[in-house]
Amino acid sequence: MSTRIDLVPLQPGDRAPNVVLDAITQEGKIALDDFRGQKPVLVGLFRGLHCAFCRRHIAAQARLDPELREKGVGSLTVVNTPIERARLYFRYHPMPNLLAASDPERASHRAFGLPNLEFTENETNWPYKVSMAVAKDMRVDIPGELPGPMDPFAASEFLDKRDHYDVTEADQQMMATGHGQLIGQFLLDRQGVVRWSFTEVPEGGRYMFGAPSPQELMSAVSQVAQ
């Protein structure tokens, strides 16, 4: 796997690029330019649906949709999953009002500066490379879903079983090239400028598999929606 070592996540004040993707939950294409000049938008760039943590992040963003709409803010969820596989998943796991797009090539992740983390035998150069030993030393704690803090690989396996999620060939293809894709959420104003973000990139992996609290996110939304 080739690793880009020059990717840096967009920061507040940066103008977000336009990306055009296949829509999952409706027909046709979705472009970030569709929102520009119209309303702010929360863009969630996640790994594929094969990622148990991302499935939870996606559901959390979907649950906030009514509050976002009340503030006049749009929401777009992007997943690194082929379109047909993604449509099948959301057919059986519907999320009302979810606007989602498929990005199997992870073009939007690169455009927003999110590195694709490479797992190595013994080299760590965060956020581009991490050794398996360092990765296994990380701990994920999801109270109510995990029996306690677990390494991310064990936690992922546990959650897949809990969710009855069967990994398909399409999932395996995405995992082969994007298993370490770092993720993030970016709040853009009406002009397409980043005003707030939360990513897995900072502080050597401290925020891996985490997510902002609804309170933090809605506080940022309130500032942008003014």
Coordinates of N, CA and C in Angstrom, one line a residue:
M1 N 0.8 -1.2 0.0 CA 0.0 0.0 0.0 C 0.9 1.2 0.0
S2 N 0.6 2.1 -1.0 CA 1.4 3.4 -1.0 C 0.8 4.4 0.0
T3 N 1.6 5.1 0.7 CA 1.2 6.0 1.8 C 1.5 7.4 1.5
R4 N 0.5 8.3 1.4 CA 0.8 9.7 1.2 C 1.3 10.3 2.5
I5 N 2.4 10.9 2.5 CA 3.0 11.5 3.8 C 2.9 13.0 3.8
D6 N 2.0 13.5 2.9 CA 1.9 15.0 2.8 C 0.5 15.4 3.1
L7 N -0.4 14.5 3.5 CA -1.8 14.8 3.8 C -1.9 15.4 5.2
V8 N -2.6 16.6 5.3 CA -2.9 17.2 6.5 C -4.3 17.6 6.5
P9 N -5.1 17.3 7.5 CA -6.6 17.6 7.5 C -6.8 19.1 7.4
L10 N -7.9 19.4 6.6 CA -8.3 20.8 6.5 C -8.6 21.3 7.9
Q11 N -8.3 22.6 8.1 CA -8.5 23.2 9.4 C -9.5 24.4 9.2
P12 N -10.1 24.8 10.4 CA -11.0 25.9 10.3 C -10.4 27.1 9.5
G13 N -11.1 27.6 8.6 CA -10.6 28.7 7.7 C -10.3 28.2 6.4
D14 N -10.0 26.9 6.2 CA -9.7 26.4 4.9 C -11.0 26.2 4.1
R15 N -10.9 26.4 2.8 CA -12.1 26.2 1.9 C -12.1 24.7 1.5
A16 N -13.2 24.1 1.7 CA -13.3 22.7 1.3 C -13.4 22.5 -0.2
P17 N -12.8 21.5 -0.7 CA -12.9 21.2 -2.2 C -14.3 20.7 -2.5
N18 N -14.7 20.8 -3.7 CA -15.9 20.1 -4.2 C -15.6 18.7 -4.5
V19 N -16.5 17.8 -4.0 CA -16.4 16.4 -4.4 C -17.8 16.0 -4.9
V20 N -17.8 15.1 -5.9 CA -19.0 14.6 -6.5 C -19.0 13.1 -6.3
L21 N -20.1 12.6 -5.7 CA -20.1 11.1 -5.4 C -21.5 10.5 -5.7
D22 N -21.5 9.2 -5.8 CA -22.8 8.5 -6.1 C -23.6 8.5 -4.8
A23 N -24.8 8.9 -4.9 CA -25.7 8.9 -3.7 C -26.2 7.5 -3.4
I24 N -26.2 7.2 -2.1 CA -26.7 5.9 -1.7 C -28.2 5.9 -1.4
T25 N -28.6 6.9 -0.7 CA -30.0 6.9 -0.2 C -31.0 7.7 -1.1
Q26 N -30.5 8.0 -2.2 CA -31.3 8.6 -3.3 C -30.7 8.3 -4.6
E27 N -31.3 8.7 -5.7 CA -30.7 8.5 -7.0 C -29.8 9.6 -7.4
G28 N -28.9 9.3 -8.3 CA -28.0 10.4 -8.9 C -26.8 10.6 -8.1
K29 N -26.3 11.8 -8.2 CA -25.0 12.2 -7.6 C -25.3 13.3 -6.5
I30 N -24.3 13.4 -5.6 CA -24.3 14.4 -4.6 C -23.0 15.1 -4.7
A31 N -23.0 16.5 -4.7 CA -21.8 17.3 -4.8 C -21.8 18.3 -3.6
L32 N -20.7 18.5 -3.0 CA -20.6 19.5 -1.9 C -21.0 20.9 -2.5
D33 N -20.8 21.2 -3.7 CA -21.2 22.4 -4.3 C -22.8 22.6 -4.2
D34 N -23.5 21.5 -4.1 CA -24.9 21.6 -4.0 C -25.4 22.4 -2.8
F35 N -24.5 22.4 -1.7 CA -24.8 23.1 -0.5 C -24.4 24.6 -0.5
R36 N -23.4 24.9 -1.3 CA -22.7 26.2 -1.2 C -23.7 27.3 -1.6
G37 N -23.7 28.3 -0.9 CA -24.6 29.4 -1.1 C -26.1 29.1 -0.6
Q38 N -26.3 27.9 -0.1 CA -27.6 27.5 0.3 C -27.7 27.3 1.8
K39 N -26.8 26.5 2.4 CA -26.8 26.3 3.8 C -25.5 25.6 4.3
P40 N -25.2 25.7 5.6 CA -24.0 25.0 6.1 C -24.3 23.5 6.0
V41 N -23.2 22.7 6.1 CA -23.4 21.2 6.0 C -22.3 20.6 6.9
L42 N -22.8 19.5 7.6 CA -21.9 18.7 8.3 C -21.5 17.5 7.5
V43 N -20.2 17.4 7.2 CA -19.7 16.3 6.3 C -19.0 15.2 7.2
G44 N -19.5 14.0 7.2 CA -18.9 12.9 7.9 C -18.2 12.0 6.9
L45 N -16.9 11.9 7.0 CA -16.1 11.1 6.2 C -15.6 9.8 7.0
F46 N -16.3 8.7 6.7 CA -16.0 7.5 7.5 C -15.4 6.4 6.7
R47 N -14.9 5.4 7.4 CA -14.4 4.2 6.7 C -15.7 3.5 6.2
G48 N -15.5 2.3 5.6 CA -16.6 1.6 5.0 C -17.5 1.0 6.1
L49 N -18.6 0.5 5.7 CA -19.5 -0.1 6.7 C -19.0 -1.3 7.3
H50 N -17.8 -1.8 6.8 CA -17.2 -3.0 7.4 C -16.6 -2.5 8.8
C51 N -16.5 -1.2 9.1 CA -15.9 -0.7 10.3 C -17.0 -0.6 11.3
A52 N -17.0 -1.4 12.4 CA -18.0 -1.4 13.4 C -18.1 0.0 14.1
F53 N -17.0 0.6 14.3 CA -17.0 1.9 14.9 C -17.6 3.0 14.1
C54 N -17.4 2.9 12.8 CA -17.9 3.9 11.8 C -19.4 3.7 11.7
R55 N -19.9 2.4 11.8 CA -21.4 2.2 11.7 C -22.0 3.0 12.9
R56 N -21.4 3.0 14.0 CA -21.9 3.7 15.2 C -21.8 5.2 15.0
H57 N -20.7 5.7 14.4 CA -20.6 7.1 14.1 C -21.6 7.6 13.1
I58 N -21.9 6.8 12.1 CA -22.9 7.1 11.1 C -24.3 7.2 11.8
A59 N -24.6 6.2 12.6 CA -25.9 6.2 13.3 C -26.0 7.5 14.2
A60 N -24.9 7.8 14.8 CA -24.9 9.0 15.7 C -25.2 10.3 14.9
Q61 N -24.5 10.4 13.8 CA -24.7 11.6 13.0 C -26.2 11.6 12.4
A62 N -26.7 10.5 12.1 CA -28.1 10.4 11.6 C -29.1 10.8 12.7
R63 N -28.8 10.4 13.9 CA -29.7 10.8 15.0 C -29.7 12.3 15.3
L64 N -28.7 13.0 14.9 CA -28.6 14.5 15.1 C -29.3 15.2 13.9
D65 N -29.7 14.5 12.9 CA -30.3 15.1 11.7 C -31.4 16.1 12.0
P66 N -32.4 15.7 12.9 CA -33.5 16.6 13.2 C -33.0 17.9 13.8
E67 N -32.1 17.9 14.7 CA -31.5 19.1 15.3 C -30.8 19.9 14.3
L68 N -30.0 19.3 13.4 CA -29.3 20.0 12.4 C -30.3 20.7 11.5
R69 N -31.3 20.0 11.0 CA -32.3 20.6 10.2 C -33.0 21.8 10.8
E70 N -33.2 21.7 12.1 CA -33.9 22.8 12.9 C -33.0 24.0 12.8
K71 N -31.7 23.8 12.8 CA -30.7 24.9 12.7 C -30.4 25.4 11.3
G72 N -31.1 24.7 10.3 CA -30.8 25.0 8.9 C -29.5 24.5 8.4
V73 N -29.1 23.4 9.0 CA -27.8 22.8 8.6 C -28.0 21.4 7.9
G74 N -27.4 21.2 6.8 CA -27.5 19.9 6.1 C -26.5 18.9 6.7
S75 N -26.6 17.7 6.3 CA -25.8 16.6 6.8 C -25.5 15.6 5.6
L76 N -24.2 15.3 5.5 CA -23.8 14.3 4.4 C -22.9 13.3 5.0
T77 N -23.2 12.0 4.9 CA -22.4 10.9 5.4 C -21.7 10.3 4.2
V78 N -20.4 10.1 4.2 CA -19.7 9.5 3.1 C -19.0 8.2 3.6
V79 N -19.2 7.1 2.9 CA -18.7 5.8 3.4 C -17.8 5.2 2.3
N80 N -16.8 4.6 2.7 CA -15.8 3.9 1.8 C -16.4 2.4 1.5
T81 N -17.6 2.4 0.9 CA -18.2 1.2 0.6 C -18.8 1.3 -0.8
P82 N -18.7 0.2 -1.7 CA -19.3 0.3 -3.0 C -20.8 0.5 -2.9
I83 N -21.3 1.2 -3.9 CA -22.7 1.7 -3.9 C -23.7 0.5 -3.7
E84 N -23.6 -0.6 -4.3 CA -24.6 -1.6 -4.2 C -24.6 -2.2 -2.8
R85 N -23.4 -2.5 -2.3 CA -23.2 -3.0 -0.9 C -23.8 -2.0 0.1
A86 N -23.5 -0.7 -0.1 CA -24.0 0.3 0.8 C -25.6 0.4 0.8
R87 N -26.1 0.3 -0.4 CA -27.6 0.4 -0.5 C -28.2 -0.8 0.1
L88 N -27.6 -2.0 0.0 CA -28.2 -3.2 0.6 C -28.2 -3.0 2.1
Y89 N -27.1 -2.5 2.7 CA -27.0 -2.3 4.1 C -28.1 -1.4 4.6
F90 N -28.2 -0.2 4.0 CA -29.2 0.8 4.5 C -30.6 0.4 4.2
R91 N -30.8 -0.6 3.3 CA -32.1 -1.1 3.1 C -32.6 -1.9 4.3
Y92 N -31.6 -2.6 4.9 CA -32.0 -3.4 6.1 C -31.7 -2.7 7.4
H93 N -31.0 -1.6 7.3 CA -30.7 -0.7 8.5 C -31.1 0.7 8.1
P94 N -32.4 1.0 7.9 CA -32.8 2.3 7.4 C -32.6 3.3 8.5
M95 N -32.1 4.5 8.1 CA -31.9 5.7 9.0 C -32.7 6.8 8.4
P96 N -33.8 7.2 9.0 CA -34.6 8.2 8.4 C -33.8 9.5 8.1
N97 N -34.1 10.1 6.9 CA -33.5 11.4 6.5 C -32.0 11.3 6.3
L98 N -31.4 10.1 6.4 CA -29.9 10.0 6.1 C -29.6 10.3 4.7
L99 N -28.7 11.3 4.5 CA -28.2 11.6 3.1 C -26.8 11.0 3.1
A100 N -26.6 9.9 2.3 CA -25.3 9.2 2.3 C -24.8 9.1 0.9
A101 N -23.5 9.0 0.8 CA -22.8 8.9 -0.5 C -21.7 7.8 -0.4
S102 N -21.5 7.2 -1.6 CA -20.5 6.1 -1.6 C -19.2 6.6 -2.2
D103 N -18.1 6.3 -1.6 CA -16.7 6.7 -2.1 C -15.7 5.6 -1.9
P104 N -15.9 4.6 -2.7 CA -15.0 3.4 -2.6 C -13.5 3.7 -2.8
E105 N -13.2 4.8 -3.6 CA -11.8 5.2 -3.8 C -11.3 6.1 -2.8
R106 N -12.1 6.6 -1.8 CA -11.7 7.4 -0.7 C -11.2 8.8 -1.3
A107 N -11.7 9.2 -2.4 CA -11.3 10.5 -3.0 C -11.6 11.7 -2.0
S108 N -12.7 11.6 -1.4 CA -13.1 12.7 -0.5 C -12.2 12.8 0.7
H109 N -11.8 11.6 1.2 CA -10.9 11.6 2.4 C -9.6 12.2 2.1
R110 N -9.1 11.9 0.9 CA -7.8 12.6 0.5 C -8.0 14.1 0.3
A111 N -9.1 14.4 -0.3 CA -9.4 15.8 -0.6 C -9.5 16.7 0.7
F112 N -9.9 16.0 1.8 CA -10.0 16.7 3.1 C -8.8 16.5 3.9
G113 N -7.8 15.8 3.3 CA -6.5 15.7 4.0 C -6.4 14.6 5.1
L114 N -7.2 13.6 5.0 CA -7.2 12.5 5.9 C -6.3 11.3 5.4
P115 N -5.2 11.1 6.1 CA -4.3 10.0 5.7 C -4.9 8.6 5.8
N116 N -4.4 7.7 5.0 CA -4.7 6.3 5.0 C -3.6 5.6 5.8
L117 N -3.8 5.3 7.1 CA -2.8 4.8 8.0 C -2.4 3.4 7.6
E118 N -1.1 3.2 7.5 CA -0.5 1.9 7.1 C -0.1 1.2 8.3
F119 N -0.5 -0.1 8.5 CA -0.1 -0.9 9.6 C 1.2 -1.6 9.2
T120 N 2.2 -1.5 10.0 CA 3.5 -2.0 9.7 C 4.0 -3.0 10.8
E121 N 5.1 -3.7 10.5 CA 5.6 -4.7 11.5 C 6.2 -4.0 12.7
N122 N 6.9 -2.9 12.5 CA 7.6 -2.3 13.7 C 7.8 -0.8 13.5
E123 N 7.3 -0.2 12.5 CA 7.5 1.3 12.3 C 6.3 2.1 12.6
T124 N 6.5 3.2 13.3 CA 5.4 4.1 13.6 C 5.8 5.5 13.2
N125 N 5.0 6.1 12.4 CA 5.2 7.5 12.0 C 3.8 8.1 11.8
W126 N 3.2 8.4 13.0 CA 1.9 8.8 13.0 C 1.7 10.2 12.3
P127 N 0.7 10.4 11.5 CA -0.5 9.5 11.3 C -0.4 8.8 9.9
Y128 N 0.8 8.4 9.5 CA 0.9 7.7 8.2 C 1.2 6.2 8.4
K129 N 1.9 5.9 9.4 CA 2.2 4.5 9.7 C 2.1 4.2 11.2
V130 N 1.7 3.0 11.5 CA 1.7 2.6 12.9 C 2.0 1.1 13.0
S131 N 2.8 0.7 14.0 CA 3.2 -0.7 14.1 C 2.0 -1.5 14.7
M132 N 2.0 -2.7 14.4 CA 0.9 -3.5 15.0 C 0.9 -3.6 16.5
A133 N 2.1 -3.5 17.1 CA 2.2 -3.5 18.5 C 1.6 -2.3 19.1
V134 N 1.9 -1.1 18.5 CA 1.3 0.1 19.0 C -0.2 0.1 18.8
A135 N -0.7 -0.4 17.7 CA -2.1 -0.4 17.4 C -2.8 -1.3 18.4
K136 N -2.2 -2.5 18.8 CA -2.8 -3.4 19.7 C -2.8 -2.8 21.1
D137 N -1.9 -1.9 21.4 CA -1.9 -1.3 22.7 C -3.0 -0.2 22.9
M138 N -3.6 0.2 21.8 CA -4.7 1.2 21.9 C -5.9 0.5 22.5
R139 N -6.7 1.3 23.2 CA -7.9 0.7 23.8 C -9.2 1.5 23.4
V140 N -10.2 0.7 23.2 CA -11.5 1.2 22.8 C -12.5 0.9 23.9
D141 N -13.2 1.8 24.4 CA -14.2 1.6 25.4 C -15.5 2.2 25.0
I142 N -16.5 1.3 24.8 CA -17.9 1.7 24.5 C -18.8 1.1 25.5
P143 N -19.0 1.9 26.6 CA -19.9 1.4 27.7 C -21.2 0.9 27.2
G144 N -21.7 -0.2 27.7 CA -22.9 -0.7 27.2 C -22.9 -1.6 26.0
E145 N -21.8 -1.6 25.3 CA -21.6 -2.4 24.1 C -20.4 -3.3 24.2
L146 N -19.3 -2.9 24.8 CA -18.2 -3.7 25.1 C -18.1 -4.1 26.5
P147 N -17.6 -5.2 26.9 CA -17.5 -5.6 28.3 C -16.5 -4.8 29.1
G148 N -15.7 -4.1 28.4 CA -14.6 -3.2 29.0 C -13.7 -2.8 27.9
P149 N -12.7 -2.0 28.3 CA -11.7 -1.5 27.3 C -11.0 -2.7 26.6
M150 N -11.0 -2.6 25.2 CA -10.4 -3.7 24.4 C -9.5 -3.1 23.4
D151 N -8.5 -3.9 22.9 CA -7.8 -3.5 21.7 C -8.7 -3.4 20.5
P152 N -8.4 -2.5 19.6 CA -9.4 -2.2 18.5 C -9.7 -3.4 17.6
F153 N -8.8 -4.4 17.5 CA -9.0 -5.5 16.6 C -10.0 -6.5 17.4
A154 N -9.8 -6.7 18.6 CA -10.7 -7.5 19.4 C -12.1 -6.8 19.5
A155 N -12.1 -5.5 19.7 CA -13.3 -4.8 19.9 C -14.1 -4.8 18.6
S156 N -13.5 -4.7 17.4 CA -14.1 -4.8 16.2 C -14.8 -6.1 15.9
E157 N -14.1 -7.2 16.3 CA -14.6 -8.5 16.1 C -15.8 -8.7 17.0
F158 N -15.7 -8.2 18.3 CA -16.8 -8.4 19.2 C -18.0 -7.6 18.7
L159 N -17.9 -6.4 18.2 CA -19.0 -5.6 17.8 C -19.6 -6.2 16.5
D160 N -18.8 -6.8 15.6 CA -19.3 -7.4 14.4 C -20.3 -8.5 14.8
K161 N -19.9 -9.3 15.8 CA -20.7 -10.4 16.2 C -22.0 -9.9 16.9
R162 N -21.8 -8.8 17.7 CA -23.0 -8.2 18.3 C -24.0 -7.7 17.3
D163 N -23.4 -7.1 16.2 CA -24.3 -6.6 15.2 C -24.8 -7.6 14.2
H164 N -24.3 -8.8 14.3 CA -24.5 -9.9 13.3 C -24.1 -9.4 11.9
Y165 N -23.0 -8.7 11.8 CA -22.5 -8.2 10.6 C -21.6 -9.2 9.9
D166 N -22.0 -9.6 8.7 CA -21.2 -10.5 7.9 C -20.4 -9.7 6.9
V167 N -19.1 -9.9 6.9 CA -18.2 -9.2 6.0 C -18.3 -9.9 4.6
T168 N -18.6 -9.1 3.6 CA -18.7 -9.6 2.3 C -17.4 -9.4 1.5
E169 N -17.4 -9.9 0.2 CA -16.3 -9.8 -0.6 C -16.0 -8.3 -0.9
A170 N -17.1 -7.5 -1.1 CA -17.0 -6.1 -1.3 C -16.3 -5.4 -0.1
D171 N -16.7 -5.8 1.1 CA -16.1 -5.3 2.3 C -14.6 -5.6 2.3
Q172 N -14.3 -6.9 2.0 CA -12.9 -7.3 2.0 C -12.0 -6.5 1.1
Q173 N -12.6 -6.2 -0.1 CA -11.8 -5.4 -1.1 C -11.5 -4.0 -0.5
M174 N -12.5 -3.4 0.2 CA -12.3 -2.1 0.8 C -11.3 -2.2 1.9
M175 N -11.4 -3.2 2.7 CA -10.4 -3.4 3.8 C -9.0 -3.6 3.4
A176 N -8.8 -4.2 2.2 CA -7.5 -4.5 1.7 C -6.7 -3.2 1.4
T177 N -7.4 -2.2 1.1 CA -6.7 -0.9 0.7 C -7.0 0.2 1.7
G178 N -8.1 0.1 2.5 CA -8.4 1.2 3.3 C -8.7 0.9 4.7
H179 N -8.2 -0.2 5.2 CA -8.5 -0.6 6.6 C -8.0 0.4 7.6
G180 N -7.0 1.2 7.3 CA -6.4 2.2 8.2 C -6.8 3.6 7.8
Q181 N -7.8 3.8 7.0 CA -8.2 5.1 6.6 C -8.7 5.9 7.8
L182 N -8.1 7.1 8.1 CA -8.5 7.9 9.2 C -9.7 8.7 8.8
I183 N -10.5 9.0 9.7 CA -11.8 9.6 9.5 C -12.0 10.9 10.2
G184 N -13.1 11.6 9.8 CA -13.3 12.9 10.5 C -14.7 13.5 10.1
Q185 N -15.1 14.5 10.8 CA -16.3 15.2 10.5 C -15.9 16.7 10.4
F186 N -16.5 17.3 9.4 CA -16.1 18.7 9.0 C -17.4 19.5 8.9
L187 N -17.5 20.6 9.6 CA -18.6 21.5 9.5 C -18.3 22.7 8.6
L188 N -19.0 22.8 7.5 CA -18.7 23.8 6.5 C -19.8 24.9 6.6
D189 N -19.4 26.1 6.4 CA -20.4 27.2 6.4 C -21.0 27.3 5.0
R190 N -21.9 28.3 4.8 CA -22.6 28.4 3.5 C -21.6 28.6 2.3
Q191 N -20.5 29.2 2.6 CA -19.5 29.4 1.5 C -18.5 28.2 1.3
G192 N -18.8 27.1 2.1 CA -17.9 26.0 1.9 C -16.6 26.0 2.7
V193 N -16.5 26.9 3.7 CA -15.3 27.1 4.5 C -15.5 26.3 5.7
V194 N -14.4 25.5 6.1 CA -14.4 24.7 7.3 C -14.5 25.7 8.5
R195 N -15.4 25.4 9.4 CA -15.6 26.2 10.6 C -15.3 25.4 11.9
W196 N -15.3 24.0 11.8 CA -15.1 23.1 12.9 C -14.8 21.8 12.3
S197 N -13.9 21.0 13.1 CA -13.7 19.7 12.6 C -13.3 18.8 13.8
F198 N -13.5 17.5 13.6 CA -13.1 16.5 14.6 C -12.5 15.3 13.7
T199 N -11.2 15.0 13.9 CA -10.7 13.9 13.2 C -9.9 12.9 14.1
E200 N -9.5 11.8 13.6 CA -8.7 10.8 14.3 C -7.2 11.1 14.3
V201 N -6.8 12.2 13.5 CA -5.4 12.5 13.3 C -4.6 13.0 14.5
P202 N -5.1 13.9 15.3 CA -4.2 14.6 16.3 C -3.7 13.6 17.4
E203 N -2.6 14.0 17.9 CA -2.1 13.5 19.2 C -1.8 12.0 19.1
G204 N -1.2 11.6 18.0 CA -0.7 10.2 18.0 C -1.7 9.1 18.1
G205 N -3.0 9.4 17.8 CA -4.0 8.3 17.9 C -4.9 8.4 19.1
R206 N -4.7 9.4 19.8 CA -5.6 9.6 21.0 C -7.1 9.6 20.7
Y207 N -7.4 10.1 19.5 CA -8.8 10.2 19.1 C -9.3 9.1 18.2
M208 N -8.5 8.0 18.0 CA -8.9 6.9 17.2 C -10.1 6.3 17.7
F209 N -11.1 6.0 16.8 CA -12.3 5.3 17.1 C -13.3 6.2 18.0
G210 N -12.9 7.4 18.3 CA -13.7 8.3 19.1 C -14.6 9.1 18.2
A211 N -15.4 9.9 18.9 CA -16.3 10.9 18.2 C -16.6 12.0 19.1
P212 N -16.9 13.2 18.5 CA -17.3 14.3 19.4 C -18.6 14.0 20.1
S213 N -18.8 14.7 21.2 CA -20.1 14.5 21.9 C -21.1 15.3 21.1
P214 N -22.4 14.9 21.2 CA -23.4 15.7 20.6 C -23.4 17.1 21.0
Q215 N -23.1 17.4 22.3 CA -23.1 18.7 22.8 C -22.0 19.6 22.1
E216 N -20.8 19.0 22.0 CA -19.7 19.7 21.3 C -20.1 20.0 19.9
L217 N -20.6 19.0 19.2 CA -20.9 19.2 17.8 C -22.0 20.3 17.6
M218 N -23.1 20.2 18.4 CA -24.2 21.1 18.3 C -23.8 22.6 18.7
S219 N -22.9 22.7 19.6 CA -22.3 24.0 20.0 C -21.7 24.6 18.8
A220 N -20.9 23.8 18.0 CA -20.2 24.4 16.8 C -21.3 24.7 15.8
V221 N -22.3 23.9 15.6 CA -23.4 24.1 14.7 C -24.1 25.5 15.0
S222 N -24.3 25.7 16.3 CA -25.0 26.9 16.7 C -24.2 28.2 16.3
Q223 N -22.9 28.1 16.3 CA -22.0 29.2 15.9 C -22.1 29.4 14.4
V224 N -22.1 28.4 13.7 CA -22.1 28.5 12.2 C -23.5 28.9 11.7
A225 N -24.5 28.5 12.4 CA -25.9 28.7 11.9 C -26.4 30.1 12.2
Q226 N -25.6 30.9 13.0 CA -26.0 32.2 13.4 C -26.1 33.2 12.2

